[in-house]
Amino acid sequence: MAASTIPSFKLNTGASIPAVGLGCFVGAGDEKRKQVKDWALTALKNGYRHLDTAWIYGTETAVGEAIRESGIPRDEIFVTTKLPWHHPGYVLESIDDSLQNAQLDYFDLYLVHFPQAVEYPEGRGRPQNAEDHNVQALESPTLNDTWADMEKVLASGKVKAIGVSNFSIKTLEQLFKTAKVVPAVNQVELHPYLAQSDLLSYCKEKGILVTAYTPTGYAKVRSDPDIGKLAAKYGVTPAQIILAWHLSRGCAVTPKSENEGRQKENINLPTLSDEDIEVVTSLDRNERLCNFPNEAGKVYGWTMEQFGW
Ligand SMILES: NC(=O)c1ccc[n+]([C@@H]2O[C@H](COP(=O)([O-])OP(=O)(O)OC[C@H]3O[C@@H](n4cnc5c(N)ncnc54)[C@H](OP(=O)(O)O)[C@@H]3O)[C@@H](O)[C@H]2O)c1
């Protein structure tokens, strides 16, 4: 078992979070979800100590199994999971579902996956019809109601920290109207084509660590010619340039890879010069590559304006 050499960031709770975590989203399909155990185990063997899952991914079980099979003490692994959009009315129940799925006693970080609450006819069960975003957002519970319940979960000790995901400055401002606990993390889509510099500055000022999802920007950003030039200059891959850029800006990342070689790449990152960090940041074009709005202009029941995106 490799010792971990991945750098860490400090959360506003005082806890450390490994700067690179393994993304554990694989889309639909029970078989694919079960296989997450094998490649999460490979990642743990190679030094990963942070796994990013969510109730909605259906991979909490595989993540829990990988942790137990790794033999690494539980307290040496940072595990994040997320409250799905259709559970805001069931926060206190949903965390128990997630703990049960993973067979863990606690999570290190529990995120509100999206700011909006969404209705599903089947209640707390797995939604069948979310892929096209044709779901109904609810007026209530509000994100403030949900956050108040998240604070109760934190007080229960079932999670060591709470945070949010897919929040903008607009929705964070709304949250701060009633929040007693400052979110430890805001996990958002972030890559060189969506640099989110204003959100990053805002979160830094509030003591919220930003975690980048879709951190490599898929093949689209990885094949950008300027990223390619930097990769050649540093003798690394485009993904390594992009992930190094995130870390240099104080962001944690959760790249997903099933491949051992690419997993290793993603935790062996160069240090970029200030000038080269600027080159990558200048590629920003405010382009989202994840969560495309449907024909009605909505993502899971909310408009871009409602998100503040
Ligand atoms: N909070 C949210 O709403 C939210 C939304 C989206 C994602 N996430 C989290 O973020 C994680 C990652 O997001 P993502 O999958 O959208 O983006 P990503 O990690 O940037 O991209 C994953 C894709 O890139 C490939 N890849 C990974 N490392 C590579 C490398 N070094 N070189 C070339 N290709 C590489 C993977 O293929 P291989 O597996 O074949 O290597 C996979 O096809 C998810 O698993 C999830 O945990 C959160």
XYZ file of C-alpha atoms and ligand atoms in Angstrom:
357
model
C 0.000 0.000 0.000
C 1.565 3.314 -1.119
C 1.834 6.063 1.484
C -0.075 9.126 0.373
C 1.890 12.121 -0.854
C -1.132 14.126 -1.981
C -1.175 17.662 -0.523
C -4.082 18.758 1.671
C -6.152 21.863 2.228
C -7.603 22.949 5.575
C -11.353 23.223 5.936
C -12.963 25.906 8.099
C -13.682 23.096 10.605
C -9.912 22.634 11.115
C -9.952 19.242 9.350
C -7.665 18.453 6.425
C -9.025 17.429 3.034
C -6.750 15.770 0.477
C -6.488 18.197 -2.449
C -7.088 15.427 -4.996
C -9.974 13.027 -4.471
C -11.264 10.261 -6.688
C -14.553 11.089 -8.424
C -16.897 8.098 -8.078
C -19.670 8.995 -10.530
C -20.203 6.494 -13.373
C -23.685 7.227 -14.707
C -26.443 4.620 -14.721
C -26.048 0.838 -14.612
C -25.745 -1.433 -11.587
C -22.777 -3.365 -12.994
C -20.733 -0.217 -13.648
C -21.586 1.055 -10.201
C -20.425 -2.197 -8.573
C -17.132 -2.000 -10.477
C -16.363 1.277 -8.723
C -15.205 -0.844 -5.778
C -12.328 -2.294 -7.836
C -10.966 0.945 -9.235
C -11.525 2.878 -5.985
C -9.458 0.149 -4.314
C -6.727 0.593 -6.936
C -6.736 4.326 -6.244
C -6.487 3.772 -2.472
C -3.570 1.364 -3.002
C -1.799 4.038 -5.032
C -2.167 6.759 -2.425
C -5.625 8.298 -2.850
C -7.215 9.135 0.497
C -10.311 11.039 -0.623
C -13.349 9.496 -2.329
C -16.169 11.647 -3.720
C -19.548 9.944 -3.990
C -23.232 10.915 -3.701
C -26.535 9.238 -2.906
C -27.663 9.861 -6.490
C -24.552 8.192 -7.994
C -25.542 4.833 -6.502
C -21.876 4.229 -5.640
C -21.881 4.760 -1.870
C -21.992 0.994 -1.350
C -18.997 0.357 -3.627
C -17.046 3.151 -1.931
C -17.687 1.683 1.521
C -16.620 -1.771 0.314
C -13.407 -0.397 -1.211
C -12.527 1.337 2.055
C -13.011 -1.830 4.109
C -11.170 -4.008 1.609
C -8.227 -1.584 1.467
C -7.423 -2.229 5.126
C -6.606 1.490 5.498
C -7.941 2.814 8.819
C -11.218 4.651 8.289
C -9.867 7.837 9.849
C -7.132 8.049 7.204
C -9.654 8.306 4.364
C -11.768 11.373 3.620
C -15.213 10.449 2.280
C -17.633 12.936 0.762
C -21.262 12.216 -0.089
C -24.196 14.394 -1.119
C -27.875 14.948 -0.373
C -29.847 14.428 -3.615
C -32.187 17.080 -4.995
C -35.318 15.133 -4.169
C -34.405 14.606 -0.510
C -34.470 18.138 0.923
C -37.647 17.222 2.806
C -35.868 14.163 4.207
C -32.396 15.358 5.181
C -32.312 13.533 8.512
C -33.503 10.303 6.885
C -31.310 10.644 3.808
C -28.040 10.774 5.739
C -29.041 7.510 7.407
C -29.721 5.998 3.958
C -26.254 7.077 2.817
C -24.530 5.705 5.943
C -26.454 2.468 5.508
C -25.491 2.241 1.823
C -21.802 2.754 2.595
C -21.878 0.809 5.894
C -19.913 3.643 7.479
C -20.339 5.289 10.883
C -19.808 8.803 9.543
C -18.943 10.843 6.461
C -16.190 13.421 6.488
C -18.176 15.826 4.347
C -21.863 16.015 3.458
C -22.886 18.340 0.634
C -26.264 19.657 -0.502
C -25.926 18.381 -4.077
C -28.000 21.171 -5.699
C -29.563 24.322 -4.221
C -33.078 23.487 -5.420
C -35.528 20.936 -4.059
C -37.154 18.736 -6.694
C -40.248 16.578 -6.494
C -40.431 12.956 -7.481
C -43.611 10.926 -7.301
C -41.791 8.024 -5.713
C -40.663 10.159 -2.757
C -37.274 9.137 -1.441
C -36.731 6.359 -4.007
C -34.384 6.497 -6.960
C -35.708 8.895 -9.621
C -36.189 7.335 -13.052
C -36.788 10.426 -15.125
C -34.097 12.911 -14.200
C -31.816 12.538 -17.216
C -33.712 15.067 -19.350
C -34.111 17.479 -16.437
C -37.910 17.327 -16.830
C -38.530 17.518 -13.132
C -40.516 19.942 -11.036
C -38.703 22.257 -8.643
C -40.525 22.898 -5.368
C -41.097 26.236 -3.624
C -40.561 24.499 -0.335
C -38.411 23.315 1.345
C -36.185 26.256 0.512
C -32.424 25.997 0.484
C -32.526 27.754 3.868
C -34.796 25.029 5.288
C -32.483 22.385 3.894
C -29.397 24.061 5.358
C -31.037 24.228 8.797
C -31.510 20.437 8.570
C -27.908 20.001 7.395
C -26.833 21.863 10.546
C -28.813 19.306 12.580
C -27.016 16.472 10.780
C -23.678 18.105 11.646
C -24.703 18.392 15.302
C -25.640 14.690 15.308
C -22.006 13.706 14.581
C -23.000 11.607 11.571
C -20.892 13.920 9.404
C -17.747 15.870 10.320
C -18.432 18.812 7.996
C -21.260 20.152 5.845
C -21.128 22.038 2.604
C -22.858 22.758 -0.662
C -22.512 21.970 -4.337
C -23.557 23.856 -7.446
C -24.018 27.043 -5.419
C -23.286 30.455 -6.969
C -22.653 33.790 -5.240
C -26.416 34.366 -5.587
C -27.482 31.159 -3.848
C -24.721 31.448 -1.224
C -25.954 34.958 -0.385
C -29.433 33.474 0.035
C -28.035 30.725 2.274
C -26.171 33.254 4.455
C -29.468 35.000 5.293
C -30.177 32.216 7.805
C -27.085 29.984 8.039
C -25.540 29.418 11.458
C -22.748 27.262 10.042
C -20.603 28.482 7.136
C -20.359 25.743 4.477
C -16.945 24.069 4.585
C -16.937 23.410 0.829
C -18.683 24.499 -2.350
C -18.221 21.847 -5.055
C -18.826 23.332 -8.495
C -18.043 22.770 -12.145
C -14.655 24.388 -12.636
C -11.995 23.986 -15.349
C -10.009 26.319 -17.624
C -13.059 27.050 -19.833
C -15.127 27.900 -16.714
C -12.598 29.479 -14.381
C -15.206 30.885 -11.931
C -12.755 33.539 -10.669
C -15.440 35.682 -8.965
C -16.975 32.706 -7.167
C -13.511 31.584 -6.097
C -12.695 35.004 -4.586
C -16.084 35.140 -2.848
C -15.669 31.677 -1.337
C -12.108 32.427 -0.189
C -13.333 35.541 1.583
C -16.053 33.511 3.352
C -13.707 30.657 4.317
C -15.327 28.145 1.956
C -13.017 25.726 0.130
C -13.941 25.353 -3.525
C -13.740 21.857 -4.975
C -13.675 21.572 -8.755
C -15.823 18.966 -10.464
C -15.415 18.031 -14.113
C -11.934 19.262 -13.189
C -10.110 18.106 -16.323
C -12.787 19.655 -18.570
C -13.081 16.387 -20.509
C -11.371 15.886 -23.898
C -12.555 19.331 -25.003
C -10.337 21.246 -22.575
C -7.607 18.592 -22.420
C -7.095 19.034 -26.178
C -6.822 22.833 -26.030
C -3.634 23.813 -27.932
C -2.364 26.120 -25.166
C -2.800 23.372 -22.582
C -0.949 21.060 -24.992
C 1.969 23.506 -25.234
C 2.240 23.692 -21.447
C 2.077 19.887 -21.207
C 5.029 19.654 -23.617
C 6.923 22.352 -21.693
C 6.546 20.561 -18.325
C 6.839 17.058 -19.811
C 3.454 15.998 -18.420
C -0.047 15.361 -19.809
C -2.725 18.006 -20.394
C -4.753 16.617 -17.472
C -1.774 17.126 -15.161
C -1.420 20.766 -16.276
C -5.107 21.422 -15.632
C -5.169 19.705 -12.231
C -1.962 21.526 -11.193
C -3.637 24.810 -12.172
C -6.583 24.049 -9.842
C -4.291 23.307 -6.905
C -2.313 26.496 -7.540
C -5.588 28.462 -7.186
C -6.351 26.792 -3.848
C -9.032 24.456 -5.218
C -9.423 20.780 -4.378
C -10.267 18.495 -7.320
C -12.117 15.206 -7.795
C -11.001 13.748 -11.139
C -12.648 10.428 -11.978
C -10.565 7.721 -13.568
C -11.037 3.964 -13.714
C -7.575 3.568 -15.166
C -4.640 2.982 -12.814
C -2.167 4.877 -15.016
C -4.415 7.920 -15.274
C -5.230 7.749 -11.561
C -1.488 7.961 -10.852
C -1.098 10.831 -13.324
C -3.816 12.765 -11.578
C -1.990 12.755 -8.238
C 1.503 13.452 -9.589
C 1.272 17.084 -10.495
C 3.868 19.656 -11.505
C 4.150 23.123 -9.944
C 3.270 25.754 -12.542
C 4.941 29.164 -12.734
C 2.755 32.217 -12.008
C 2.968 33.128 -15.658
C 1.726 29.709 -16.786
C -1.092 29.747 -14.220
C -2.175 32.995 -15.865
C -2.013 31.402 -19.336
C -4.459 28.704 -18.206
C -6.773 31.168 -16.436
C -6.908 33.302 -19.601
C -8.581 30.396 -21.453
C -11.786 31.104 -19.485
C -14.857 31.476 -21.699
C -17.573 30.845 -19.136
C -18.490 27.568 -20.816
C -20.294 24.819 -18.919
C -19.584 21.261 -20.058
C -21.738 19.501 -17.491
C -25.462 19.950 -16.738
C -26.673 21.323 -20.073
C -30.085 22.989 -19.793
C -33.019 21.191 -21.460
C -35.323 22.721 -24.112
C -37.066 24.758 -21.416
C -33.670 26.202 -20.417
C -33.720 24.321 -17.110
C -31.332 22.103 -15.183
C -33.230 19.862 -12.774
C -36.162 22.262 -12.650
C -34.246 25.538 -12.286
C -33.325 28.207 -14.836
C -29.769 29.499 -15.119
C -31.001 32.712 -13.533
C -32.342 30.857 -10.513
C -28.971 29.152 -10.110
C -27.144 32.472 -10.555
C -24.983 30.725 -13.183
N -21.387 17.967 -7.487
C -21.794 17.709 -8.710
O -22.897 18.105 -9.130
C -20.886 16.934 -9.631
C -21.120 16.917 -11.017
C -20.232 16.208 -11.828
C -19.151 15.525 -11.265
N -18.962 15.535 -9.906
C -17.838 14.801 -9.276
O -16.634 15.056 -9.986
C -16.087 13.821 -10.469
C -15.357 14.030 -11.773
O -16.187 14.696 -12.708
P -16.291 14.314 -14.239
O -16.233 12.848 -14.432
O -17.447 15.078 -14.758
O -14.967 14.992 -14.869
P -13.459 14.546 -15.057
O -12.974 13.789 -13.875
O -12.730 15.796 -15.430
O -13.504 13.622 -16.334
C -13.623 12.218 -16.261
C -13.272 11.684 -17.625
O -11.920 12.015 -17.925
C -11.148 10.837 -18.110
N -9.857 11.094 -17.451
C -9.602 11.181 -16.128
N -8.305 11.448 -15.912
C -7.720 11.540 -17.124
C -6.394 11.780 -17.558
N -5.408 11.975 -16.694
N -6.160 11.793 -18.901
C -7.154 11.581 -19.806
N -8.424 11.326 -19.435
C -8.705 11.309 -18.108
C -11.923 9.696 -17.506
O -11.732 8.500 -18.209
P -11.138 7.154 -17.488
O -12.022 6.817 -16.333
O -11.197 6.131 -18.588
O -9.732 7.491 -17.101
C -13.368 10.185 -17.712
O -13.802 9.873 -19.021
C -17.298 12.887 -10.551
O -16.927 11.522 -10.542
C -18.042 13.282 -9.300
O -17.448 12.691 -8.166
C -19.800 16.241 -9.100
